[in-house]
XYZ file of C-alpha atoms in Angstrom:
456
model
C -14.779 -40.318 17.015
C -15.182 -36.834 18.389
C -11.720 -37.014 19.951
C -10.249 -38.046 16.604
C -11.939 -35.151 14.811
C -10.710 -32.706 17.456
C -7.169 -34.132 17.186
C -7.193 -33.876 13.380
C -8.524 -30.287 13.668
C -5.772 -29.376 16.092
C -3.092 -30.838 13.822
C -4.544 -28.972 10.876
C -4.473 -25.726 12.759
C -0.872 -26.294 13.839
C 0.169 -27.146 10.271
C -1.588 -24.035 8.998
C 0.134 -21.902 11.633
C 3.590 -23.283 10.638
C 2.907 -22.748 6.982
C 1.676 -19.208 7.574
C 4.680 -18.383 9.714
C 7.104 -19.523 7.037
C 6.122 -16.427 5.080
C 8.460 -13.584 5.991
C 7.063 -10.626 7.872
C 7.971 -7.251 6.339
C 8.468 -3.968 8.156
C 9.209 -1.027 5.843
C 10.348 1.998 7.823
C 10.196 5.177 5.714
C 11.355 8.412 7.312
C 10.834 11.881 5.931
C 13.559 14.150 4.419
C 16.539 12.250 5.924
C 19.681 12.815 3.936
C 22.213 10.257 2.676
C 24.728 11.579 5.191
C 22.481 11.912 8.239
C 23.369 8.527 9.814
C 26.544 7.428 11.533
C 26.865 4.408 9.291
C 26.839 6.726 6.236
C 29.441 9.073 7.652
C 27.553 11.428 10.004
C 29.836 12.851 12.670
C 27.497 14.896 14.880
C 24.134 13.112 15.165
C 23.991 9.980 17.305
C 22.266 7.026 15.607
C 23.553 3.956 17.460
C 20.514 1.741 16.848
C 20.412 2.237 13.113
C 24.154 1.956 12.950
C 23.841 -1.421 14.785
C 21.063 -2.440 12.329
C 23.517 -1.754 9.457
C 26.367 -3.591 11.168
C 24.158 -6.659 11.577
C 22.438 -6.332 8.198
C 23.105 -4.892 4.783
C 23.800 -1.282 3.827
C 23.035 -0.170 0.287
C 25.171 2.603 -1.165
C 23.242 3.129 -4.453
C 19.564 2.998 -3.550
C 17.244 5.665 -4.839
C 13.922 7.174 -3.775
C 10.947 7.211 -6.063
C 11.192 10.999 -6.310
C 12.824 14.037 -4.775
C 9.623 15.004 -2.882
C 7.227 13.126 -0.661
C 4.050 12.375 -2.617
C 5.396 10.894 -5.820
C 8.099 9.055 -3.907
C 5.553 7.215 -1.780
C 3.326 6.548 -4.779
C 6.291 4.873 -6.494
C 6.926 2.740 -3.457
C 3.331 1.536 -3.294
C 2.776 0.996 -7.024
C 6.142 -0.287 -8.255
C 6.138 2.405 -10.909
C 8.646 5.169 -11.489
C 7.431 8.737 -11.971
C 7.197 8.337 -15.708
C 4.363 5.840 -15.224
C 3.028 6.464 -11.718
C -0.440 8.005 -11.249
C 1.063 10.514 -8.728
C 4.054 12.493 -10.038
C 4.065 15.536 -7.890
C 2.881 16.851 -4.523
C -0.826 17.582 -4.077
C -1.013 21.127 -5.509
C 1.633 20.605 -8.180
C -0.895 19.719 -10.898
C -2.024 21.626 -13.928
C -5.613 21.547 -12.716
C -4.695 22.908 -9.312
C -6.514 19.920 -7.783
C -4.737 17.056 -5.951
C -4.300 13.783 -7.731
C -4.869 10.894 -5.396
C -3.896 7.255 -5.784
C -6.773 5.696 -7.791
C -8.834 3.329 -5.747
C -8.447 0.753 -8.581
C -4.642 0.967 -8.447
C -2.881 -2.268 -7.604
C -0.612 -1.624 -4.624
C 1.988 -3.699 -2.848
C -0.384 -3.859 0.098
C -3.160 -5.396 -2.015
C -0.709 -7.991 -3.295
C 0.472 -8.906 0.187
C -3.070 -9.067 1.448
C -3.812 -11.437 -1.459
C -0.908 -13.572 -0.168
C -2.435 -13.824 3.333
C -0.666 -10.996 5.067
C -2.191 -8.691 7.646
C -1.313 -5.193 6.433
C -0.982 -1.871 8.287
C 0.245 1.638 7.723
C 1.188 3.872 10.626
C 2.278 7.439 10.072
C 2.032 9.581 6.959
C -0.273 8.503 4.133
C -0.642 11.516 1.788
C -2.418 9.607 -0.990
C -5.956 10.777 -0.153
C -5.860 14.553 -0.395
C -9.075 15.149 -2.367
C -11.497 12.730 -0.654
C -11.689 9.422 1.213
C -11.776 7.220 -1.854
C -8.025 6.583 -1.698
C -7.699 6.038 2.047
C -5.430 3.141 3.050
C -8.275 0.707 3.789
C -9.253 1.012 0.063
C -5.660 0.412 -0.964
C -4.982 -2.973 0.626
C -4.314 -2.024 4.230
C -6.204 -3.574 7.144
C -5.254 -0.825 9.567
C -4.326 2.812 9.382
C -3.246 5.264 12.079
C -1.770 8.584 11.263
C -1.891 11.621 8.951
C -4.239 11.593 5.977
C -2.755 14.682 4.242
C 0.667 16.152 3.617
C 0.023 19.496 5.329
C -1.305 17.809 8.434
C 1.957 15.883 8.598
C 3.991 19.125 8.897
C 3.034 19.351 12.581
C 4.149 17.040 15.438
C 1.361 18.075 17.820
C -1.414 17.856 15.263
C -4.989 18.960 15.638
C -6.226 15.955 13.715
C -5.166 12.340 13.117
C -6.957 9.310 11.628
C -7.556 5.788 12.764
C -8.775 3.711 9.842
C -11.448 5.951 8.230
C -12.255 7.974 11.331
C -10.712 11.369 12.167
C -10.087 12.342 15.780
C -8.512 15.223 17.690
C -5.674 14.182 19.980
C -6.559 15.205 23.487
C -4.618 18.188 24.812
C -2.657 18.892 21.612
C -1.481 22.457 21.201
C 0.923 22.765 18.279
C 1.704 26.439 18.963
C 2.962 25.683 22.454
C 4.201 22.135 21.559
C 1.968 20.544 24.182
C 0.157 17.222 24.133
C 1.034 13.979 22.375
C 4.151 14.107 20.168
C 2.844 12.286 17.042
C 6.049 10.290 16.502
C 5.674 8.752 19.942
C 2.097 7.642 19.230
C 3.196 6.111 15.896
C 5.814 4.063 17.701
C 3.323 2.892 20.301
C 0.845 1.850 17.569
C 3.620 0.045 15.650
C 4.619 -1.942 18.716
C 0.956 -2.860 19.244
C 0.609 -3.894 15.599
C 3.605 -6.200 15.805
C 2.527 -7.668 19.095
C -1.005 -8.404 17.845
C 0.136 -9.981 14.595
C 3.198 -11.855 15.732
C 1.681 -15.257 14.955
C 0.587 -14.509 11.416
C 2.503 -13.035 8.473
C 2.240 -9.248 8.510
C 3.341 -6.170 6.529
C 3.849 -2.928 8.437
C 4.533 0.255 6.535
C 5.810 2.576 9.200
C 5.905 6.071 7.679
C 7.623 8.214 10.295
C 7.582 12.005 9.675
C 10.891 12.800 11.397
C 12.937 14.823 10.420
C 10.576 16.798 8.166
C 10.008 20.430 9.041
C 8.562 21.786 11.363
C 11.480 21.323 13.737
C 10.063 19.910 17.010
C 11.015 17.315 19.566
C 10.511 16.828 23.325
C 13.260 18.330 25.483
C 14.692 15.013 26.650
C 15.906 14.286 23.086
C 17.802 17.570 22.918
C 19.876 16.894 26.075
C 22.791 15.056 24.402
C 23.428 18.072 22.149
C 23.068 20.994 24.506
C 26.575 21.075 25.842
C 28.461 20.809 22.543
C 28.884 24.470 21.846
C 26.153 24.559 19.242
C 24.073 27.038 21.301
C 26.984 29.499 21.326
C 26.693 30.226 17.601
C 29.238 27.600 16.507
C 26.636 25.820 14.447
C 26.221 28.598 11.926
C 22.990 30.138 10.639
C 21.351 30.789 14.041
C 22.095 30.283 17.721
C 22.317 26.560 17.229
C 18.933 25.695 18.708
C 17.574 24.477 15.355
C 20.495 22.137 14.909
C 20.010 20.796 18.447
C 16.382 20.089 17.648
C 17.153 18.482 14.281
C 19.750 16.177 15.889
C 17.364 15.363 18.733
C 14.597 14.450 16.283
C 16.775 11.956 14.433
C 18.121 10.442 17.680
C 14.602 9.999 19.029
C 13.649 8.160 15.868
C 16.793 6.063 16.132
C 15.941 5.145 19.732
C 12.486 3.985 18.758
C 13.721 1.840 15.882
C 15.837 0.062 18.496
C 12.663 -0.502 20.503
C 10.982 -2.056 17.479
C 13.875 -4.418 16.859
C 13.955 -5.373 20.545
C 10.248 -6.240 20.356
C 10.892 -8.545 17.389
C 13.568 -10.349 19.367
C 11.399 -10.705 22.515
C 8.582 -12.148 20.413
C 10.966 -14.584 18.775
C 10.145 -13.409 15.256
C 13.267 -11.363 14.355
C 14.688 -14.166 12.171
C 11.474 -14.263 10.201
C 11.073 -10.513 9.718
C 12.726 -8.419 7.051
C 13.124 -4.839 8.316
C 13.922 -2.077 5.807
C 14.931 1.420 6.795
C 15.120 4.277 4.290
C 14.040 7.875 3.485
C 11.543 9.283 1.016
C 13.960 11.827 -0.536
C 16.985 13.928 0.195
C 17.400 16.403 3.070
C 15.880 19.872 3.352
C 16.867 21.508 6.656
C 20.667 21.331 6.777
C 22.689 24.311 5.537
C 25.993 22.483 5.729
C 26.542 22.032 9.443
C 25.606 18.293 9.456
C 26.655 17.577 5.861
C 23.300 15.850 5.519
C 23.830 14.987 1.840
C 27.314 13.601 2.416
C 29.408 13.656 -0.799
C 26.321 14.259 -2.957
C 25.199 17.347 -4.849
C 21.763 18.798 -4.164
C 18.966 18.046 -1.758
C 15.212 17.789 -1.624
C 13.493 18.984 -4.877
C 16.713 18.296 -6.887
C 17.244 15.417 -9.234
C 20.976 15.483 -8.572
C 22.119 12.625 -6.367
C 21.522 14.494 -3.121
C 17.832 14.726 -3.864
C 17.227 11.068 -4.703
C 20.077 8.845 -3.448
C 19.114 7.829 0.081
C 20.261 5.632 2.983
C 18.847 2.106 2.756
C 19.423 -0.628 5.301
C 17.997 -4.154 5.245
C 17.988 -6.203 8.468
C 17.002 -9.910 8.495
C 18.951 -12.090 10.945
C 20.183 -15.447 9.671
C 19.284 -14.512 6.087
C 21.270 -11.374 5.322
C 25.016 -11.537 5.800
C 25.938 -9.473 8.875
C 27.893 -6.274 8.159
C 27.498 -6.498 4.390
C 27.409 -3.636 1.926
C 25.832 -3.638 -1.549
C 26.451 -1.259 -4.459
C 23.484 -2.723 -6.336
C 21.665 0.097 -8.121
C 18.059 -0.076 -6.979
C 15.048 2.122 -6.335
C 11.680 2.406 -4.540
C 9.790 0.749 -7.362
C 11.817 -2.426 -6.713
C 10.094 -2.986 -3.355
C 6.832 -4.161 -5.004
C 8.374 -7.162 -6.776
C 10.647 -7.855 -3.849
C 7.700 -8.103 -1.444
C 5.768 -10.280 -3.889
C 8.732 -12.640 -4.172
C 9.024 -12.844 -0.413
C 5.266 -13.577 -0.156
C 5.368 -16.258 -2.902
C 3.020 -14.519 -5.314
C 3.497 -13.260 -8.849
C 2.797 -9.535 -9.258
C -0.645 -9.114 -10.829
C 0.581 -6.071 -12.823
C 3.707 -5.150 -14.715
C 5.935 -2.861 -12.690
C 9.124 -0.972 -13.393
C 10.820 -2.815 -10.552
C 13.264 -5.718 -10.195
C 13.278 -7.723 -6.982
C 16.371 -7.135 -4.911
C 15.773 -10.309 -2.870
C 18.751 -12.006 -4.554
C 21.030 -9.241 -3.286
C 19.690 -9.620 0.245
C 20.370 -13.358 0.133
C 23.737 -13.101 -1.555
C 22.632 -14.480 -4.923
C 22.919 -13.419 -8.527
C 21.080 -10.113 -9.023
C 19.353 -8.979 -12.247
C 20.081 -5.333 -13.010
C 18.141 -2.357 -14.265
C 18.752 -1.131 -17.775
C 18.132 2.378 -16.408
C 16.322 4.347 -13.669
C 14.126 7.362 -14.405
C 12.729 10.336 -12.478
C 10.773 13.524 -13.273
C 9.564 16.431 -11.161
C 8.038 19.816 -11.890
C 9.407 22.513 -9.608
C 10.077 26.230 -9.726
C 12.750 25.916 -12.392
C 10.281 24.088 -14.625
C 10.184 20.354 -15.193
C 13.338 18.344 -14.586
C 14.003 14.811 -15.765
C 16.853 12.514 -14.919
C 18.029 9.016 -15.843
C 20.731 6.775 -14.614
C 22.243 4.005 -16.723
C 25.127 2.158 -15.151
C 27.790 4.657 -14.196
C 26.163 7.408 -16.249
C 23.688 9.984 -14.993
C 21.885 12.591 -17.063
C 19.872 15.550 -15.780
C 17.658 17.549 -18.150
C 16.182 20.907 -17.141
C 13.341 22.319 -19.221
C 14.534 24.095 -22.330
C 18.201 23.631 -21.445
C 20.914 21.266 -22.751
C 21.270 17.880 -21.169
C 23.850 17.464 -18.385
C 25.915 14.278 -18.160
C 27.930 12.909 -15.288
C 30.090 9.817 -14.693
C 29.138 8.780 -11.140
C 31.982 6.335 -10.828
C 34.446 9.238 -11.143
C 32.293 12.129 -10.016
C 29.816 11.182 -7.327
C 29.323 14.867 -6.511
C 28.197 15.665 -10.134
C 30.649 18.548 -10.334
C 31.782 18.061 -13.929
C 29.200 18.143 -16.712
C 30.859 16.086 -19.506
C 27.996 16.176 -22.037
C 30.008 18.167 -24.592
C 32.928 15.779 -24.489
C 30.691 12.667 -24.637
C 28.013 13.603 -27.217
C 27.185 9.972 -28.149
C 26.458 9.014 -24.561
C 24.502 12.212 -23.970
C 22.296 11.484 -26.989
C 21.790 7.896 -25.787
C 20.562 9.032 -22.369
C 18.462 11.797 -23.937
C 16.593 9.127 -25.916
C 15.904 7.262 -22.699
C 14.594 10.410 -21.087
C 12.247 10.998 -24.007
C 10.917 7.395 -24.114
C 10.731 6.556 -20.406
C 7.448 8.247 -19.650
C 3.762 8.179 -20.622
C 1.775 11.408 -20.985
C -0.292 12.496 -17.968
C -2.389 15.681 -18.394
C -2.161 16.496 -14.709
C 1.604 16.433 -14.775
C 2.708 17.963 -18.032
C 6.367 18.532 -18.863
C 6.063 22.289 -19.135
C 6.355 25.168 -16.655
C 3.404 26.259 -14.590
C 3.005 28.534 -11.508
C 1.387 26.117 -9.047
C 4.523 25.133 -7.128
C 3.775 26.185 -3.587
C 3.383 23.019 -1.431
C 6.340 21.698 0.533
């Protein structure tokens, strides 16, 4: 009798394990300030990114994917909540509020991590959080994550040899770190090590890893071994423009180091035998900041970080999922950060418990019929005053505070060089109505100029 009970228990455990493993693991790799043109598979000629290029050649490359915002904080909030910046609780960086106080992600906010945890996933974030600036109420463990290792605040994440990092709810000081002399533990390396551990420890259960790398955000810093491939290319002789070339060498080295470590992550999935059951997404939180033209980081696009022109919000996006995504495929599906929430829920087999602004792009990944957005919307308040933008099909409108609306046809003018609002007044009015109706009021993020725009 005891033997029979033990046998039935074993069979039940095996069945449970098989059922659990049928749920797709999700790794979402979000890098910081990487431009649309910073990768070889998107046209980069100088920076070596062989691992990500291989990921694209074996997966799917999106050509019209958009960040949640043109700066870090609101972009990440959009990713986590499934809401664009007209509805999201966080619409600007920490000090960009009318109160002067940071607005954190409310503890009560439903996040994609909470939804996946509800679906039986083990959830972790490694890297940059930035959603708990004021206090610890909005730390990752209160937002659906089982594990956190990394930067709590934005400013802390501007340094690669930081004085302070966090593990779960506990701060610690990395031993031997000296940011001024770039000595100690390079934070990116520790994030990669922790990510590999997380994957290893959770390989037999469904997991969600949000890997929020800080490369290539300023400050420019990388260990010397990652600079070596770029030191004999003439850049240090002034041919790079702007300075003696050392900054460009460092920038390229940072991206190549990140590329190398993404290759290590994919190798680990293969060695564990879970690559076919793991969707890996690679993207950036907004457009580039550092490049002055040498790398052509924004590719054919106008603008960069802090702009709502394409260069500020259109970003590289690669999805890798062996045996599910057609190898070497490219998609022009118009999608955005707020689509990840419903996509993850669909993968996990749960209905979103809140209404989002997103549409699952799982049909695109699997080669099926894809529902489309009626429009995409962004807003940001920067030095020029608030800016709003909307995209509807081939049309893109940008509205600066107290200035006439600008209109562009992206099918004919991807670089947004020709404002055609005057020659297309009906279309301009249509998009202006969308801009006016797409948002809800938020007293912390008013659509009027204010002087508190100082945080990167």
